[in-house]
Amino acid sequence: MKKILITGGAGFIGSHVVRLFVNKYPNIKIVNLDALTYAGNLENLRDVENQPNYQFVKGDIVDGDFILNLFKEHQFDGVIHLAAESHVDRSIENPMSFIQTNIVGTVNLLNAAKLIWKDNSENKRFYHISTDEVYGSLGDTGFFVEETSYDPRSPYSASKASSDHIVRAYHHTFDLPIVISNCSNNYGANQFPEKLIPLFINNICTNKPLPVYGKGENVRDWLFVEDHANAIDVIFHKGKNGDTYNIGGHNEWTNISLIHLLCKIMDKKLNRPEGESVKLISYVKDRAGHDMRYAIDSTKLQNELGWKPSLQFEEGLEKTVDWYLANEKWLNNVTSGEYQKFYEQQYVNR
Ligand code: NAD
Ligand code: DAU
């Protein structure tokens, strides 16, 4: 049976990728490796945990010996690498865990793949999942294309850029079969409520302030997480060896207009008078080094591999709100403990 390692499968995007692969490919064994940091939550995968082609392994990609032994034991045919520290604000507070996981962890996986595939790398694939933040920040016009020069500006994006470079170096130097994708902002079910959309849904439900950084004029390009998972499936199976693909929704919103739309949907869903949630908006000090605008051109992926996003943002956002409202227990479970401490530090003392 073919075996694929998915790292970070208990996180937001990873759990959607694991679910898709486990259900769509019953003849492929999916091994989900995750350290279960604050962002990893096995509740995300309750519906697939008993499938015969699924296995969970708890482990840290920073532990090189452990990774090597795991690869020797399983002899993976493919790797889809999502495990990462992923929140920009946390990278500003504590860059070192980003350097460890995002750079050292990625190199450990590359070394292990290089070793087990050294005699036969045919039909093997190391797929590194990255972000559009590696390209830096755009002005009012233009888009990120695959050839855009890297210009990362936060410890998070710099750590992801560094890992992208190292993945490409292993391809050029050691012929490791790799593919990379750089995606824009994802939204959808199971996103940890430190990121804009789930944080604001949770705060509206609990009548807490909505902390808008700076003037709220920064622009992000939003993509529904299941569309990202489908793109990953397409790129993993059809992407060209050594290539990079940009993934995005052609769906740009300023933060403040997105927040207004979200408030409107929440008022409707919670049977509150229209305009109620907007009153919670509170402008706070801007994020240090806050990138102004991201926008992805995904023409290459659409033309060469035939992928396209399936949902309009308004529909996807409403679907996302419905999920959070129906999964109050999930939200309560993740907003306790460690997260609460971070919340105090990030917002209450701001
Ligand atoms: P997430 O923070 O929700 O999940 C990360 C997962 O990685 C968690 O399950 C965590 O436990 C695990 N992990 C962290 N450190 C680990 C370690 N040392 N060893 C093993 N597992 C570890 O992240 P996400 O938002 O799902 O992002 C997944 C990937 O996609 C990341 O590589 C991120 O850079 C990239 N990405 C995210 C977005 C987005 O909008 N969220 C957009 C583009 C790219
Ligand atoms: O572009 C892809 C990236 O998108 C991914 O690589 C990252 O992993 C992911 O976290 C995301 O990064 P952002 O920094 O864009 O996402 P975040 O949800 O943190 O913030 C979105 C925008 O909202 C950003 O301009 C900052 C702003 N913001 C965020 C928070 C959490 C606020 O105004 N207030 C907030 O409380």
Coordinates of C-alpha atoms and ligand atoms in Angstrom, one line a residue:
M1 CA 0.0 0.0 0.0
K2 CA 1.3 3.5 -0.9
K3 CA 2.1 5.6 2.1
I4 CA 1.9 9.4 2.4
L5 CA 3.1 11.4 5.4
I6 CA 1.1 14.5 6.2
T7 CA 2.7 16.8 8.8
G8 CA 0.6 19.2 10.8
G9 CA -2.5 17.2 10.1
A10 CA -4.2 18.1 13.4
G11 CA -4.0 21.8 12.6
F12 CA -6.5 24.0 10.6
I13 CA -5.5 23.3 7.0
G14 CA -3.8 20.0 7.7
S15 CA -7.0 18.5 9.1
H16 CA -8.9 19.4 5.9
V17 CA -6.1 17.8 3.8
V18 CA -6.1 14.6 5.9
R19 CA -9.9 14.3 5.7
L20 CA -9.8 14.7 1.9
F21 CA -7.0 12.2 1.3
V22 CA -8.3 9.6 3.8
N23 CA -11.7 9.6 2.2
K24 CA -10.7 10.1 -1.4
Y25 CA -7.8 7.5 -1.5
P26 CA -8.8 4.4 0.5
N27 CA -5.9 2.6 -1.0
I28 CA -3.3 5.0 0.3
K29 CA -2.2 4.9 3.9
I30 CA -2.2 8.4 5.4
V31 CA 0.1 8.9 8.4
N32 CA -0.6 12.2 10.2
L33 CA 2.4 13.4 12.2
D34 CA 1.7 16.3 14.6
A35 CA 3.3 17.5 17.8
L36 CA -0.1 18.7 19.1
T37 CA 1.1 22.2 20.0
Y38 CA -1.6 24.7 21.1
A39 CA -2.7 24.7 17.4
G40 CA -3.0 21.0 17.0
N41 CA -6.4 19.5 17.9
L42 CA -7.3 15.9 17.2
E43 CA -11.0 16.8 17.7
N44 CA -10.7 18.2 14.1
L45 CA -10.3 14.6 12.9
R46 CA -12.9 12.7 14.9
D47 CA -14.8 11.6 11.7
V48 CA -11.8 9.9 10.1
E49 CA -9.8 8.6 13.1
N50 CA -11.1 5.1 12.8
Q51 CA -10.6 4.7 9.1
P52 CA -8.4 1.7 8.3
N53 CA -6.1 3.8 6.0
Y54 CA -5.4 6.5 8.7
Q55 CA -2.8 6.5 11.4
F56 CA -1.9 9.3 13.8
V57 CA 1.7 9.7 15.2
K58 CA 2.5 12.3 17.9
G59 CA 6.0 13.7 17.3
D60 CA 8.1 16.8 16.8
I61 CA 9.6 17.5 13.4
V62 CA 12.5 19.4 15.2
D63 CA 13.7 16.0 16.6
G64 CA 15.9 14.8 13.7
D65 CA 16.5 11.3 15.1
F66 CA 12.8 10.7 15.6
I67 CA 12.0 11.8 12.1
L68 CA 14.7 9.6 10.6
N69 CA 13.4 6.6 12.4
L70 CA 9.9 7.3 11.4
F71 CA 10.9 7.5 7.7
K72 CA 12.9 4.3 8.0
E73 CA 10.0 2.5 9.6
H74 CA 7.3 3.7 7.1
Q75 CA 9.3 4.1 3.9
F76 CA 6.9 6.9 2.8
D77 CA 6.2 7.4 -0.9
G78 CA 5.2 11.0 -0.5
V79 CA 5.3 13.8 2.1
I80 CA 2.9 16.8 2.3
H81 CA 4.5 19.1 4.8
L82 CA 2.1 21.5 6.6
A83 CA 3.5 21.5 10.2
A84 CA 4.5 25.0 11.1
E85 CA 4.2 27.8 13.6
S86 CA 1.7 29.8 11.6
H87 CA 0.6 33.0 13.5
V88 CA 2.4 36.2 12.7
D89 CA 1.7 37.9 16.1
R90 CA 3.3 34.9 17.9
S91 CA 6.3 35.2 15.7
I92 CA 6.7 38.8 16.8
E93 CA 6.5 37.7 20.4
N94 CA 8.7 34.6 20.1
P95 CA 10.6 34.1 16.8
M96 CA 12.7 31.2 18.0
S97 CA 10.0 28.5 17.9
F98 CA 9.4 29.6 14.2
I99 CA 13.0 29.2 13.4
Q100 CA 13.0 25.7 15.0
T101 CA 9.8 24.3 13.6
N102 CA 9.6 26.1 10.2
I103 CA 13.3 25.9 9.3
V104 CA 15.0 23.1 11.3
G105 CA 11.9 20.9 11.2
T106 CA 11.7 21.2 7.4
V107 CA 15.4 20.4 7.0
N108 CA 15.0 17.3 9.2
L109 CA 12.1 16.1 6.9
L110 CA 14.2 16.8 3.8
N111 CA 17.2 14.9 5.1
A112 CA 15.0 11.9 6.0
A113 CA 13.3 11.9 2.5
K114 CA 16.7 12.3 0.8
L115 CA 18.1 9.3 2.7
I116 CA 15.2 6.9 2.1
W117 CA 14.8 7.8 -1.6
K118 CA 18.5 7.9 -2.4
D119 CA 18.4 4.8 -4.5
N120 CA 15.0 5.3 -6.1
S121 CA 13.2 8.6 -6.2
E122 CA 10.9 7.7 -9.0
N123 CA 7.3 8.5 -8.3
K124 CA 8.2 10.0 -5.0
R125 CA 7.3 13.6 -4.0
F126 CA 8.1 16.0 -1.2
Y127 CA 5.4 18.7 -1.2
H128 CA 6.2 21.8 0.9
I129 CA 3.2 24.0 1.8
S130 CA 4.1 27.6 2.0
T131 CA 2.5 31.1 2.1
D132 CA 2.1 34.2 -0.1
E133 CA 3.7 36.2 2.8
V134 CA 7.2 35.2 1.5
Y135 CA 6.7 37.7 -1.3
G136 CA 6.4 40.7 1.1
S137 CA 3.8 43.4 0.8
L138 CA 2.2 44.9 -2.4
G139 CA 1.2 48.5 -3.1
D140 CA -2.3 49.4 -4.4
T141 CA -1.9 47.4 -7.6
G142 CA -0.2 44.2 -8.9
F143 CA -0.3 40.6 -7.9
F144 CA 2.2 38.0 -6.6
V145 CA 3.2 35.6 -9.4
E146 CA 5.5 32.6 -9.0
E147 CA 8.5 34.7 -10.2
T148 CA 8.0 37.6 -7.7
S149 CA 11.2 38.1 -5.6
Y150 CA 11.0 37.1 -2.0
D151 CA 10.8 39.9 0.5
P152 CA 9.6 38.4 3.8
R153 CA 9.0 41.0 6.5
S154 CA 8.0 39.2 9.7
P155 CA 9.8 36.4 11.6
Y156 CA 7.0 34.0 10.4
S157 CA 7.3 34.9 6.8
A158 CA 11.1 34.9 6.9
S159 CA 11.1 31.4 8.4
K160 CA 8.8 30.2 5.7
A161 CA 10.9 31.9 3.0
S162 CA 14.0 30.3 4.4
S163 CA 12.3 26.8 4.3
D164 CA 11.2 27.4 0.7
H165 CA 14.8 28.2 -0.3
I166 CA 16.1 25.1 1.4
V167 CA 13.5 22.9 -0.2
R168 CA 14.5 24.2 -3.7
A169 CA 18.2 23.8 -2.8
Y170 CA 17.6 20.1 -2.0
H171 CA 15.9 19.8 -5.5
H172 CA 18.8 21.5 -7.3
T173 CA 21.6 19.9 -5.3
F174 CA 20.3 16.4 -4.5
D175 CA 17.6 15.9 -7.2
L176 CA 15.0 15.5 -4.5
P177 CA 11.6 15.5 -6.2
I178 CA 9.8 18.5 -4.7
V179 CA 6.9 20.8 -5.4
I180 CA 6.0 24.0 -3.5
S181 CA 2.8 26.0 -3.2
N182 CA 2.3 29.5 -1.8
C183 CA -1.2 30.2 -0.7
S184 CA -3.1 33.3 0.4
N185 CA -5.2 33.7 3.7
N186 CA -7.4 30.7 4.4
Y187 CA -10.7 30.7 6.3
G188 CA -13.2 28.0 7.2
A189 CA -14.0 25.5 9.9
N190 CA -11.5 24.5 12.6
Q191 CA -9.3 27.6 12.4
F192 CA -7.8 28.4 15.7
P193 CA -9.4 31.6 17.2
E194 CA -6.3 33.7 17.2
K195 CA -6.6 34.4 13.4
L196 CA -8.8 37.3 12.4
I197 CA -12.1 35.5 11.3
P198 CA -12.5 32.9 14.1
L199 CA -11.3 35.4 16.7
F200 CA -13.9 37.9 15.7
I201 CA -16.7 35.3 15.5
N202 CA -15.8 34.2 19.0
N203 CA -15.6 37.8 20.3
I204 CA -19.0 38.7 18.8
C205 CA -20.6 35.7 20.4
T206 CA -19.2 36.6 23.8
N207 CA -19.6 40.4 23.4
K208 CA -15.9 41.1 23.6
P209 CA -14.2 44.0 21.7
L210 CA -13.1 43.4 18.1
P211 CA -9.4 44.5 18.0
V212 CA -8.8 46.1 14.6
Y213 CA -5.1 46.7 14.0
G214 CA -4.2 50.2 12.8
K215 CA -6.9 51.7 10.5
G216 CA -8.1 48.3 9.3
E217 CA -7.0 49.2 5.7
N218 CA -4.7 46.3 5.1
V219 CA -5.8 44.0 2.3
R220 CA -5.9 40.2 2.3
D221 CA -6.9 37.7 -0.4
W222 CA -9.2 35.1 1.2
L223 CA -9.6 31.5 0.1
F224 CA -12.0 28.8 1.5
V225 CA -9.9 26.2 3.2
E226 CA -11.5 23.3 1.3
D227 CA -10.5 24.9 -1.9
H228 CA -6.9 25.0 -0.6
A229 CA -7.1 21.3 0.3
N230 CA -8.4 20.6 -3.3
A231 CA -5.5 22.6 -4.8
I232 CA -3.1 20.6 -2.6
D233 CA -4.6 17.4 -3.9
V234 CA -4.2 18.5 -7.6
I235 CA -0.7 19.8 -7.1
F236 CA 0.5 16.7 -5.2
H237 CA -0.7 14.5 -8.0
K238 CA -0.2 16.6 -11.1
G239 CA 2.3 19.3 -10.3
K240 CA 5.6 19.4 -12.2
N241 CA 8.7 18.2 -10.4
G242 CA 10.6 21.2 -9.0
D243 CA 7.8 23.7 -9.7
T244 CA 6.1 26.3 -7.6
Y245 CA 2.3 27.1 -7.8
N246 CA 0.6 30.1 -6.3
I247 CA -2.9 29.5 -4.8
G248 CA -5.4 32.3 -4.2
G249 CA -9.0 33.2 -4.4
H250 CA -8.9 36.5 -6.4
N251 CA -10.8 37.7 -3.5
E252 CA -9.4 40.9 -1.9
W253 CA -10.9 42.6 1.1
T254 CA -9.7 45.3 3.4
N255 CA -9.9 44.1 6.9
I256 CA -12.5 46.7 7.9
S257 CA -14.9 45.8 5.0
L258 CA -14.5 42.1 5.8
I259 CA -15.3 42.8 9.5
H260 CA -18.4 44.8 8.6
L261 CA -19.6 41.9 6.4
L262 CA -18.9 39.5 9.2
C263 CA -20.7 41.7 11.8
K264 CA -23.8 41.8 9.5
I265 CA -23.8 38.0 9.1
M266 CA -23.4 37.5 12.9
D267 CA -26.2 39.9 13.7
K268 CA -28.5 37.9 11.4
K269 CA -27.5 34.5 12.8
L270 CA -27.7 35.6 16.4
N271 CA -31.0 37.4 15.9
R272 CA -29.5 40.7 17.1
P273 CA -30.6 44.1 15.6
E274 CA -28.5 45.0 12.6
G275 CA -25.6 47.2 13.7
E276 CA -25.2 45.6 17.1
S277 CA -21.9 43.7 16.4
V278 CA -20.2 46.6 14.6
K279 CA -20.4 48.5 18.0
L280 CA -17.8 46.1 19.3
I281 CA -15.1 47.3 16.9
S282 CA -12.1 48.7 18.7
Y283 CA -9.1 50.2 16.9
V284 CA -5.9 49.1 18.6
K285 CA -2.2 49.6 18.0
D286 CA -1.0 48.3 14.7
R287 CA 0.9 45.0 14.3
A288 CA 4.6 45.7 14.1
G289 CA 5.8 45.6 10.5
H290 CA 2.2 45.0 9.3
D291 CA 2.2 44.0 5.6
M292 CA -0.3 46.2 3.7
R293 CA -1.6 44.1 0.9
Y294 CA -1.4 40.5 -0.4
A295 CA -2.9 39.4 -3.7
I296 CA -2.2 36.2 -5.5
D297 CA -2.2 35.5 -9.2
S298 CA -3.1 31.8 -9.5
T299 CA -3.2 31.7 -13.3
K300 CA -0.5 29.1 -13.6
L301 CA -2.4 26.7 -11.3
Q302 CA -5.7 27.3 -13.1
N303 CA -4.3 27.0 -16.7
E304 CA -1.8 24.2 -16.2
L305 CA -3.6 22.0 -13.6
G306 CA -7.2 23.0 -14.0
W307 CA -7.9 24.1 -10.4
K308 CA -10.2 26.9 -9.5
P309 CA -11.9 28.1 -6.3
S310 CA -15.4 26.8 -5.8
L311 CA -17.0 29.3 -3.5
Q312 CA -17.9 33.0 -3.4
F313 CA -16.6 34.7 -0.3
E314 CA -20.0 35.7 1.0
E315 CA -21.2 32.1 0.8
G316 CA -18.0 30.7 2.3
L317 CA -18.1 33.2 5.2
E318 CA -21.7 32.4 6.0
K319 CA -20.8 28.7 6.0
T320 CA -17.9 29.3 8.3
V321 CA -20.0 31.3 10.7
D322 CA -22.6 28.5 10.7
W323 CA -19.9 25.9 11.5
Y324 CA -18.6 27.9 14.5
L325 CA -22.1 28.5 15.9
A326 CA -22.9 24.8 15.6
N327 CA -19.6 23.8 17.2
E328 CA -19.6 25.9 20.4
K329 CA -18.0 23.0 22.3
W330 CA -15.0 22.9 19.9
L331 CA -14.6 26.7 20.4
N332 CA -14.9 26.5 24.2
N333 CA -12.3 23.7 24.3
V334 CA -9.7 25.6 22.4
T335 CA -10.3 29.0 24.0
S336 CA -9.2 27.7 27.4
G337 CA -5.8 27.0 28.9
E338 CA -2.7 28.0 27.0
Y339 CA -4.6 30.1 24.5
Q340 CA -6.2 32.1 27.3
K341 CA -2.7 33.2 28.5
F342 CA -1.7 34.3 25.0
Y343 CA -5.0 36.1 24.6
E344 CA -4.3 38.1 27.8
Q345 CA -0.8 39.0 26.7
Q346 CA -1.9 39.9 23.1
Y347 CA -5.1 41.8 23.7
V348 CA -5.9 42.6 27.3
N349 CA -2.6 44.3 28.1
R350 CA -2.3 45.9 24.6
Ligands
NAD1 P1 -2.0 25.7 12.3 O1 -1.2 26.6 13.2 O2 -3.5 25.7 12.4 O3 -1.5 24.2 12.4 C1 -0.1 23.8 12.4 C2 -0.1 22.4 12.9 O4 1.3 22.0 12.9 C3 -0.6 22.1 14.3 O5 -1.4 21.0 14.2 C4 0.6 21.9 15.1 O6 0.4 21.1 16.2 C5 1.6 21.3 14.2 N1 3.0 21.6 14.6 C6 3.5 22.8 14.9 N2 4.8 22.6 15.3 C7 5.1 21.3 15.1 C8 6.3 20.5 15.2 N3 7.4 21.1 15.7 N4 6.2 19.2 14.9 C9 5.1 18.7 14.4 N5 3.9 19.3 14.3 C10 3.9 20.7 14.6 O7 -1.5 26.1 10.8 P2 -2.4 26.3 9.4 O8 -3.0 27.6 9.4 O9 -3.2 25.1 9.3 O10 -1.2 26.3 8.4 C11 -0.7 25.0 7.9 C12 0.4 25.3 6.9 O11 -0.1 26.1 5.8 C13 1.6 26.1 7.5 O12 2.8 25.6 6.9 C14 1.3 27.6 7.0 O13 2.5 28.3 6.9 C15 0.7 27.3 5.7 N6 -0.3 28.4 5.2 C16 -1.3 28.8 6.1 C17 -2.2 29.7 5.6 C18 -3.3 30.2 6.4 O14 -4.0 31.1 6.0 N7 -3.6 29.6 7.6 C19 -2.0 30.2 4.3 C20 -1.0 29.8 3.5 C21 -0.1 28.9 4.0
DAU2 O1 -1.3 35.1 3.7 C1 -1.2 33.8 4.3 C2 -1.1 33.9 5.8 O2 -2.3 34.3 6.3 C3 -0.6 32.6 6.4 O3 0.6 32.3 5.9 C4 -0.6 32.8 7.9 O4 -0.3 31.5 8.5 C5 -2.0 33.2 8.4 O5 -2.0 33.4 9.8 C6 -2.4 34.5 7.7 O6 -1.6 35.6 8.1 P1 -2.3 37.0 8.4 O7 -1.3 37.8 9.3 O8 -2.7 37.7 7.2 O9 -3.6 36.5 9.2 P2 -4.3 37.1 10.5 O10 -5.6 36.3 10.6 O11 -3.4 37.1 11.7 O12 -4.6 38.6 10.2 C7 -5.4 38.9 9.0 C8 -5.4 40.5 9.0 O13 -6.2 41.0 10.1 C9 -4.1 41.1 9.1 O14 -4.0 42.3 8.3 C10 -4.0 41.5 10.6 C11 -5.4 41.8 10.9 N1 -5.9 41.5 12.3 C12 -5.6 40.3 12.8 C13 -5.9 39.9 14.1 C14 -5.6 38.6 14.7 C15 -6.5 42.5 13.1 O15 -6.8 43.6 12.6 N2 -6.9 42.1 14.4 C16 -6.6 40.9 14.9 O16 -6.9 40.7 16.1

